[in-house]
Short mmCIF file of C-alpha atoms in Angstrom, two decimals:
data_model
loop_
_atom_site.label_atom_id
_atom_site.label_comp_id
_atom_site.label_asym_id
_atom_site.label_seq_id
_atom_site.Cartn_x
_atom_site.Cartn_y
_atom_site.Cartn_z
CA UNK A 911 43.40 -11.57 18.46
CA UNK A 912 43.95 -15.02 17.09
CA UNK A 913 42.79 -18.47 18.10
CA UNK A 914 45.96 -20.35 17.21
CA UNK A 915 45.11 -23.65 15.56
CA UNK A 916 41.45 -23.47 16.68
CA UNK A 917 40.24 -22.13 13.36
CA UNK A 918 37.30 -24.38 12.60
CA UNK A 919 33.96 -22.56 12.23
CA UNK A 920 30.81 -24.11 13.64
CA UNK A 921 27.34 -23.32 12.33
CA UNK A 922 24.50 -23.89 14.76
CA UNK A 923 21.16 -24.21 12.98
CA UNK A 924 22.78 -25.44 9.78
CA UNK A 925 19.54 -27.15 8.72
CA UNK A 926 17.63 -23.87 8.61
CA UNK A 927 17.14 -21.55 5.65
CA UNK A 928 19.83 -19.01 6.60
CA UNK A 929 22.04 -21.72 8.10
CA UNK A 930 22.24 -23.45 4.72
CA UNK A 931 23.33 -20.23 3.05
CA UNK A 932 26.01 -19.75 5.72
CA UNK A 933 27.28 -23.33 5.43
CA UNK A 934 27.46 -23.06 1.64
CA UNK A 935 29.24 -19.69 1.81
CA UNK A 936 31.83 -21.16 4.15
CA UNK A 937 32.39 -24.09 1.79
CA UNK A 938 32.61 -21.70 -1.17
CA UNK A 939 35.42 -19.91 0.64
CA UNK A 940 37.29 -23.14 1.32
CA UNK A 941 36.17 -23.90 4.86
CA UNK A 942 35.01 -27.30 6.16
CA UNK A 943 32.62 -26.13 8.86
CA UNK A 944 31.30 -28.12 11.78
CA UNK A 945 27.54 -28.32 11.19
CA UNK A 946 25.48 -28.41 14.36
CA UNK A 947 21.76 -28.77 14.90
CA UNK A 948 19.02 -30.18 17.04
CA UNK A 949 18.13 -33.32 15.08
CA UNK A 950 19.70 -36.01 12.90
CA UNK A 951 18.37 -34.68 9.58
CA UNK A 952 21.64 -32.78 9.34
CA UNK A 953 23.32 -36.04 8.31
CA UNK A 954 20.98 -36.26 5.32
CA UNK A 955 21.50 -32.62 4.35
CA UNK A 956 25.30 -32.77 4.59
CA UNK A 957 26.52 -36.30 3.82
CA UNK A 958 30.17 -36.78 4.66
CA UNK A 959 30.42 -33.49 6.59
CA UNK A 960 31.40 -33.03 10.23
CA UNK A 961 27.87 -33.09 11.71
CA UNK A 962 27.21 -32.84 15.43
CA UNK A 963 23.84 -33.03 17.17
CA UNK A 964 23.12 -30.87 20.21
CA UNK A 965 19.99 -29.35 21.69
CA UNK A 966 20.32 -25.85 23.13
CA UNK A 967 19.16 -27.04 26.55
CA UNK A 968 21.84 -29.74 26.74
CA UNK A 969 25.04 -28.04 27.91
CA UNK A 970 27.14 -31.20 27.73
CA UNK A 971 26.05 -31.87 24.14
CA UNK A 972 26.81 -28.27 23.19
CA UNK A 973 30.27 -28.61 24.70
CA UNK A 974 30.92 -31.73 22.64
CA UNK A 975 29.56 -30.04 19.52
CA UNK A 976 31.84 -27.01 19.90
CA UNK A 977 34.96 -28.95 20.80
CA UNK A 978 37.82 -27.64 18.64
CA UNK A 979 35.70 -24.84 17.18
CA UNK A 980 37.27 -21.38 17.09
CA UNK A 981 34.11 -19.49 16.17
CA UNK A 982 30.43 -20.39 16.16
CA UNK A 983 27.78 -18.78 13.96
CA UNK A 984 24.31 -19.17 15.44
CA UNK A 985 21.56 -19.24 12.80
CA UNK A 986 18.88 -20.88 14.96
CA UNK A 987 16.05 -18.71 16.16
CA UNK A 988 14.16 -17.67 18.10
CA UNK A 989 17.35 -16.19 19.52
CA UNK A 990 15.70 -15.34 22.82
CA UNK A 991 15.84 -19.12 23.33
CA UNK A 992 19.10 -20.07 21.64
CA UNK A 993 21.57 -17.19 21.99
CA UNK A 994 22.25 -17.32 25.72
CA UNK A 995 23.07 -21.05 25.98
CA UNK A 996 25.15 -21.01 22.80
CA UNK A 997 27.13 -17.95 23.90
CA UNK A 998 27.84 -19.68 27.20
CA UNK A 999 28.97 -22.81 25.38
CA UNK A 1000 31.17 -20.72 23.08
CA UNK A 1001 32.81 -19.05 26.06
CA UNK A 1002 33.46 -22.45 27.67
CA UNK A 1003 35.08 -23.53 24.40
CA UNK A 1004 37.10 -20.33 24.09
CA UNK A 1005 35.32 -19.61 20.79
CA UNK A 1006 34.05 -16.39 19.25
CA UNK A 1007 30.29 -16.00 18.74
CA UNK A 1008 28.22 -14.36 15.98
CA UNK A 1009 24.52 -14.63 15.25
CA UNK A 1010 21.93 -13.36 12.78
CA UNK A 1011 19.20 -12.18 15.13
CA UNK A 1012 16.75 -9.44 14.21
CA UNK A 1013 15.29 -9.62 17.73
CA UNK A 1014 16.02 -6.52 19.77
CA UNK A 1015 15.67 -8.16 23.22
CA UNK A 1016 18.12 -10.92 22.33
CA UNK A 1017 20.73 -8.57 20.90
CA UNK A 1018 20.44 -6.21 23.88
CA UNK A 1019 20.75 -9.05 26.38
CA UNK A 1020 23.82 -10.57 24.76
CA UNK A 1021 25.65 -7.25 24.46
CA UNK A 1022 24.81 -6.32 28.06
CA UNK A 1023 25.45 -9.63 29.79
CA UNK A 1024 28.62 -11.04 28.26
CA UNK A 1025 30.98 -8.09 27.84
CA UNK A 1026 33.28 -8.92 30.76
CA UNK A 1027 33.27 -12.67 30.16
CA UNK A 1028 34.05 -12.28 26.46
CA UNK A 1029 36.84 -9.79 27.11
CA UNK A 1030 38.38 -12.04 29.77
CA UNK A 1031 38.24 -14.98 27.34
CA UNK A 1032 39.76 -12.78 24.59
CA UNK A 1033 36.92 -13.59 22.20
CA UNK A 1034 34.40 -11.55 20.23
CA UNK A 1035 30.69 -11.87 20.93
CA UNK A 1036 28.67 -10.01 18.30
CA UNK A 1037 24.91 -10.56 17.88
CA UNK A 1038 22.85 -9.39 14.89
CA UNK A 1039 25.69 -9.78 12.40
CA UNK A 1040 23.31 -9.91 9.43
CA UNK A 1041 21.02 -7.87 7.19
CA UNK A 1042 19.15 -6.73 10.29
CA UNK A 1043 21.68 -5.30 12.70
CA UNK A 1044 25.11 -5.29 11.08
CA UNK A 1045 24.32 -3.81 7.67
CA UNK A 1046 22.73 -0.63 9.02
CA UNK A 1047 25.45 -0.43 11.67
CA UNK A 1048 28.23 -0.63 9.06
CA UNK A 1049 26.50 1.92 6.81
CA UNK A 1050 26.02 4.28 9.75
CA UNK A 1051 29.61 3.92 10.91
CA UNK A 1052 30.93 4.50 7.39
CA UNK A 1053 28.69 7.53 6.88
CA UNK A 1054 29.73 9.03 10.23
CA UNK A 1055 33.36 9.08 9.10
CA UNK A 1056 35.26 11.47 11.35
CA UNK A 1057 32.22 12.68 13.28
CA UNK A 1058 32.48 11.73 16.98
CA UNK A 1059 28.69 11.91 17.36
CA UNK A 1060 25.52 12.65 15.41
CA UNK A 1061 22.29 14.44 16.16
CA UNK A 1062 20.14 11.92 14.29
CA UNK A 1063 20.52 8.59 12.56
CA UNK A 1064 17.65 7.51 10.33
CA UNK A 1065 17.51 4.08 8.69
CA UNK A 1066 15.04 3.41 5.89
CA UNK A 1067 14.64 -0.14 4.55
CA UNK A 1068 12.71 -1.15 1.45
CA UNK A 1069 11.94 -4.71 0.39
CA UNK A 1070 10.05 -5.37 -2.83
CA UNK A 1071 8.43 -8.35 -1.07
CA UNK A 1072 8.96 -10.56 1.96
CA UNK A 1073 8.63 -14.32 1.72
CA UNK A 1074 9.09 -15.30 5.38
CA UNK A 1075 10.87 -18.48 6.38
CA UNK A 1076 9.24 -20.80 8.96
CA UNK A 1077 11.79 -19.53 11.47
CA UNK A 1078 10.77 -15.93 10.82
CA UNK A 1079 7.14 -16.81 11.45
CA UNK A 1080 7.94 -18.67 14.70
CA UNK A 1081 10.09 -15.80 15.95
CA UNK A 1082 7.39 -13.27 15.11
CA UNK A 1083 4.83 -15.18 17.17
CA UNK A 1084 7.11 -15.55 20.19
CA UNK A 1085 8.79 -12.15 20.17
CA UNK A 1086 6.05 -9.89 21.52
CA UNK A 1087 8.30 -7.37 23.27
CA UNK A 1088 7.68 -3.71 22.48
CA UNK A 1089 10.25 -2.33 20.06
CA UNK A 1090 12.61 0.46 21.00
CA UNK A 1091 14.28 3.40 19.30
CA UNK A 1092 16.67 5.99 20.70
CA UNK A 1093 14.99 9.29 21.50
CA UNK A 1094 16.64 12.14 23.39
CA UNK A 1095 19.60 9.82 23.89
CA UNK A 1096 17.63 7.10 25.68
CA UNK A 1097 15.97 3.80 24.69
CA UNK A 1098 12.31 4.61 24.15
CA UNK A 1099 9.35 2.52 23.06
CA UNK A 1100 8.09 3.12 19.53
CA UNK A 1101 5.07 5.43 19.52
CA UNK A 1102 1.62 3.86 19.35
CA UNK A 1103 0.55 4.19 16.62
CA UNK A 1104 3.98 4.12 14.95
CA UNK A 1105 5.14 7.15 12.99
CA UNK A 1106 4.62 7.04 9.22
CA UNK A 1107 6.44 8.94 6.51
CA UNK A 1108 7.39 8.87 2.83
CA UNK A 1109 10.95 8.05 1.77
CA UNK A 1110 12.60 8.55 -1.61
CA UNK A 1111 14.84 5.58 -2.49
CA UNK A 1112 16.93 5.09 -5.62
CA UNK A 1113 15.29 3.18 -8.48
CA UNK A 1114 13.56 0.79 -8.63
CA UNK A 1115 11.93 1.57 -5.26
CA UNK A 1116 11.70 5.38 -5.50
CA UNK A 1117 8.95 6.92 -3.30
CA UNK A 1118 7.73 4.50 -0.62
CA UNK A 1119 5.27 4.76 2.23
CA UNK A 1120 7.12 3.84 5.43
CA UNK A 1121 6.30 2.92 9.02
CA UNK A 1122 8.59 3.01 12.05
CA UNK A 1123 9.41 -0.65 12.74
CA UNK A 1124 12.88 -1.05 14.22
CA UNK A 1125 14.83 -4.30 14.35
CA UNK A 1126 18.21 -5.13 15.90
CA UNK A 1127 19.97 -2.29 14.04
CA UNK A 1128 18.84 0.13 16.76
CA UNK A 1129 20.69 -2.00 19.32
CA UNK A 1130 23.90 -2.45 17.32
CA UNK A 1131 24.18 1.22 16.36
CA UNK A 1132 23.36 2.54 19.84
CA UNK A 1133 26.00 0.26 21.34
CA UNK A 1134 28.79 2.47 20.01
CA UNK A 1135 27.40 5.48 18.09
CA UNK A 1136 26.58 8.60 20.07
CA UNK A 1137 23.36 10.03 18.65
CA UNK A 1138 20.44 11.82 20.23
CA UNK A 1139 17.92 10.16 17.91
CA UNK A 1140 18.13 6.76 16.15
CA UNK A 1141 15.03 5.67 14.23
CA UNK A 1142 14.36 2.90 11.73
CA UNK A 1143 11.60 2.55 9.12
CA UNK A 1144 10.46 -0.11 6.66
CA UNK A 1145 8.16 0.20 3.68
CA UNK A 1146 4.59 -1.07 3.96
CA UNK A 1147 4.54 -3.53 1.04
CA UNK A 1148 6.57 -6.36 2.63
CA UNK A 1149 4.59 -6.12 5.86
CA UNK A 1150 1.48 -7.08 3.93
CA UNK A 1151 3.33 -10.20 2.78
CA UNK A 1152 4.64 -11.24 6.18
CA UNK A 1153 1.31 -10.66 7.92
CA UNK A 1154 -0.50 -12.83 5.40
CA UNK A 1155 -0.46 -16.46 6.61
CA UNK A 1156 -0.75 -17.63 3.01
CA UNK A 1157 2.47 -15.96 1.84
CA UNK A 1158 4.83 -18.83 0.87
CA UNK A 1159 8.43 -19.19 2.07
CA UNK A 1160 11.31 -18.03 -0.16
CA UNK A 1161 11.75 -19.88 -3.44
CA UNK A 1162 15.13 -20.36 -5.07
CA UNK A 1163 15.51 -18.46 -8.34
CA UNK A 1164 19.14 -19.21 -9.14
CA UNK A 1165 21.75 -21.92 -8.56
CA UNK A 1166 22.88 -20.30 -5.31
CA UNK A 1167 19.40 -20.67 -3.84
CA UNK A 1168 18.66 -16.96 -3.66
CA UNK A 1169 15.11 -15.75 -4.06
CA UNK A 1170 14.13 -12.90 -6.39
CA UNK A 1171 13.59 -10.50 -3.47
CA UNK A 1172 15.46 -7.19 -3.72
CA UNK A 1173 16.22 -4.65 -1.01
CA UNK A 1174 17.51 -1.16 -0.45
CA UNK A 1175 18.77 0.35 2.79
CA UNK A 1176 19.25 4.09 3.13
CA UNK A 1177 21.03 5.57 6.17
CA UNK A 1178 21.10 9.31 6.82
CA UNK A 1179 23.20 10.79 9.63
CA UNK A 1180 22.89 14.44 10.58
CA UNK A 1181 25.14 16.65 12.69
CA UNK A 1182 24.32 20.33 12.97
CA UNK A 1183 23.61 21.59 9.47
CA UNK A 1184 25.50 18.73 7.80
CA UNK A 1185 24.07 15.52 6.42
CA UNK A 1186 25.75 12.34 5.20
CA UNK A 1187 24.07 9.44 3.44
CA UNK A 1188 24.95 5.80 2.69
CA UNK A 1189 22.77 3.59 0.51
CA UNK A 1190 23.04 -0.16 -0.09
CA UNK A 1191 21.15 -2.29 -2.58
CA UNK A 1192 21.15 -6.06 -2.95
CA UNK A 1193 19.13 -9.22 -3.23
CA UNK A 1194 17.53 -11.64 -0.75
CA UNK A 1195 17.94 -10.55 2.86
CA UNK A 1196 18.44 -14.14 4.08
CA UNK A 1197 21.01 -15.07 1.44
CA UNK A 1198 22.87 -11.77 1.81
CA UNK A 1199 23.36 -12.37 5.52
CA UNK A 1200 25.64 -15.32 4.69
CA UNK A 1201 28.53 -13.47 3.00
CA UNK A 1202 28.16 -10.68 5.55
CA UNK A 1203 28.55 -12.90 8.62
CA UNK A 1204 31.15 -15.19 7.02
CA UNK A 1205 33.28 -12.17 6.12
CA UNK A 1206 33.08 -11.12 9.75
CA UNK A 1207 33.99 -14.60 10.94
CA UNK A 1208 37.04 -14.78 8.68
CA UNK A 1209 38.27 -11.38 9.78
CA UNK A 1210 37.90 -12.28 13.44
CA UNK A 1211 39.77 -15.57 13.05
CA UNK A 1212 42.49 -13.78 11.06
CA UNK A 1213 43.05 -11.38 13.96
CA UNK A 1214 41.53 -8.34 12.24
CA UNK A 1215 38.93 -7.45 14.89
CA UNK A 1216 39.79 -4.25 16.75
CA UNK A 1217 39.07 -5.72 20.16
CA UNK A 1218 37.60 -8.58 22.14
CA UNK A 1219 34.39 -8.45 24.12
CA UNK A 1220 30.82 -7.76 23.08
CA UNK A 1221 30.70 -5.45 20.09
CA UNK A 1222 28.77 -4.51 16.97
CA UNK A 1223 30.18 -4.85 13.47
CA UNK A 1224 31.00 -1.15 13.18
CA UNK A 1225 33.06 -1.33 16.37
CA UNK A 1226 35.05 -4.34 15.23
CA UNK A 1227 36.13 -3.39 11.71
CA UNK A 1228 36.85 -0.54 9.34
CA UNK A 1229 33.33 -0.05 8.01
CA UNK A 1230 34.10 1.27 4.48
CA UNK A 1231 36.62 -1.53 3.92
CA UNK A 1232 34.19 -4.17 5.19
CA UNK A 1233 31.40 -2.91 2.93
CA UNK A 1234 33.79 -2.83 -0.04
CA UNK A 1235 34.59 -6.52 0.57
CA UNK A 1236 30.92 -7.31 -0.11
CA UNK A 1237 30.90 -5.71 -3.56
CA UNK A 1238 29.94 -9.01 -5.20
CA UNK A 1239 26.71 -8.99 -3.20
CA UNK A 1240 26.04 -5.34 -2.40
CA UNK A 1241 26.09 -2.00 -4.20
CA UNK A 1242 26.93 0.87 -1.81
CA UNK A 1243 26.94 4.59 -2.58
CA UNK A 1244 27.86 7.52 -0.33
CA UNK A 1245 26.73 11.09 -0.74
#
């Protein structure tokens, strides 16, 4: 599934925290992306680059901004406000679409609404192609291996801290929808109060107190993995950070702009009496999302996606191979 000569990648929200990481990752890999945003400060951030200004509620401006673009990466939240109009603009342009949403309602809506249109346009539309969403989906798909279905999928995430970006704070205030998990094969609201448990991670996290708090990974996994139960937990420590209004935004600790934050993600799939486990460890959930989504974009434009339409990362690519391609940024173990 190629796009001929339409191989330029557009980044919507290139002025934001994650958008900057994505733009820099594209440049590091030799791309000259089209950088799109809602105001003219983009010209100051990226002097000499191909900068285009378009508000999400201006369809004509979006069409001009995506002219000649073969794939657009949407980094501008809240995605409940931006994803729908940018997907529609991408379809009008004949361009693939990826985004970095952690918002369950946005990911569910995009996957449900645009399947036929994306397939007819022969493009990929894949929301939540980031730390939240795609990483757990790829780990789950890789751990499943030759199993056609699983009884349970459990995702456990640990962050040593969480310095939220302004966009994360805005999204948190606006996204008040109740979160879902998969229980008895059906989307089900998280229990109130949420379930708590202890989880043993590899060092340096080790034993952590966890709470059920699912993000877009429930949506991406359930889109193509047959499992009776899919549940997702996060450790308590970073929630204290993000709920504190005085917690500062991420601070660069190296030349790439990454913060000192570290993470671990543990995925356990069970089928009958068998259990398989995949664990990933890395640094800075915002920065890590850049090589993840750019790798996906390159593979799509190089014709390596398995199919067109709406799909999650694990549906589109060979999951173990994709994870191996991120070895510079991610340590993955299977057991």
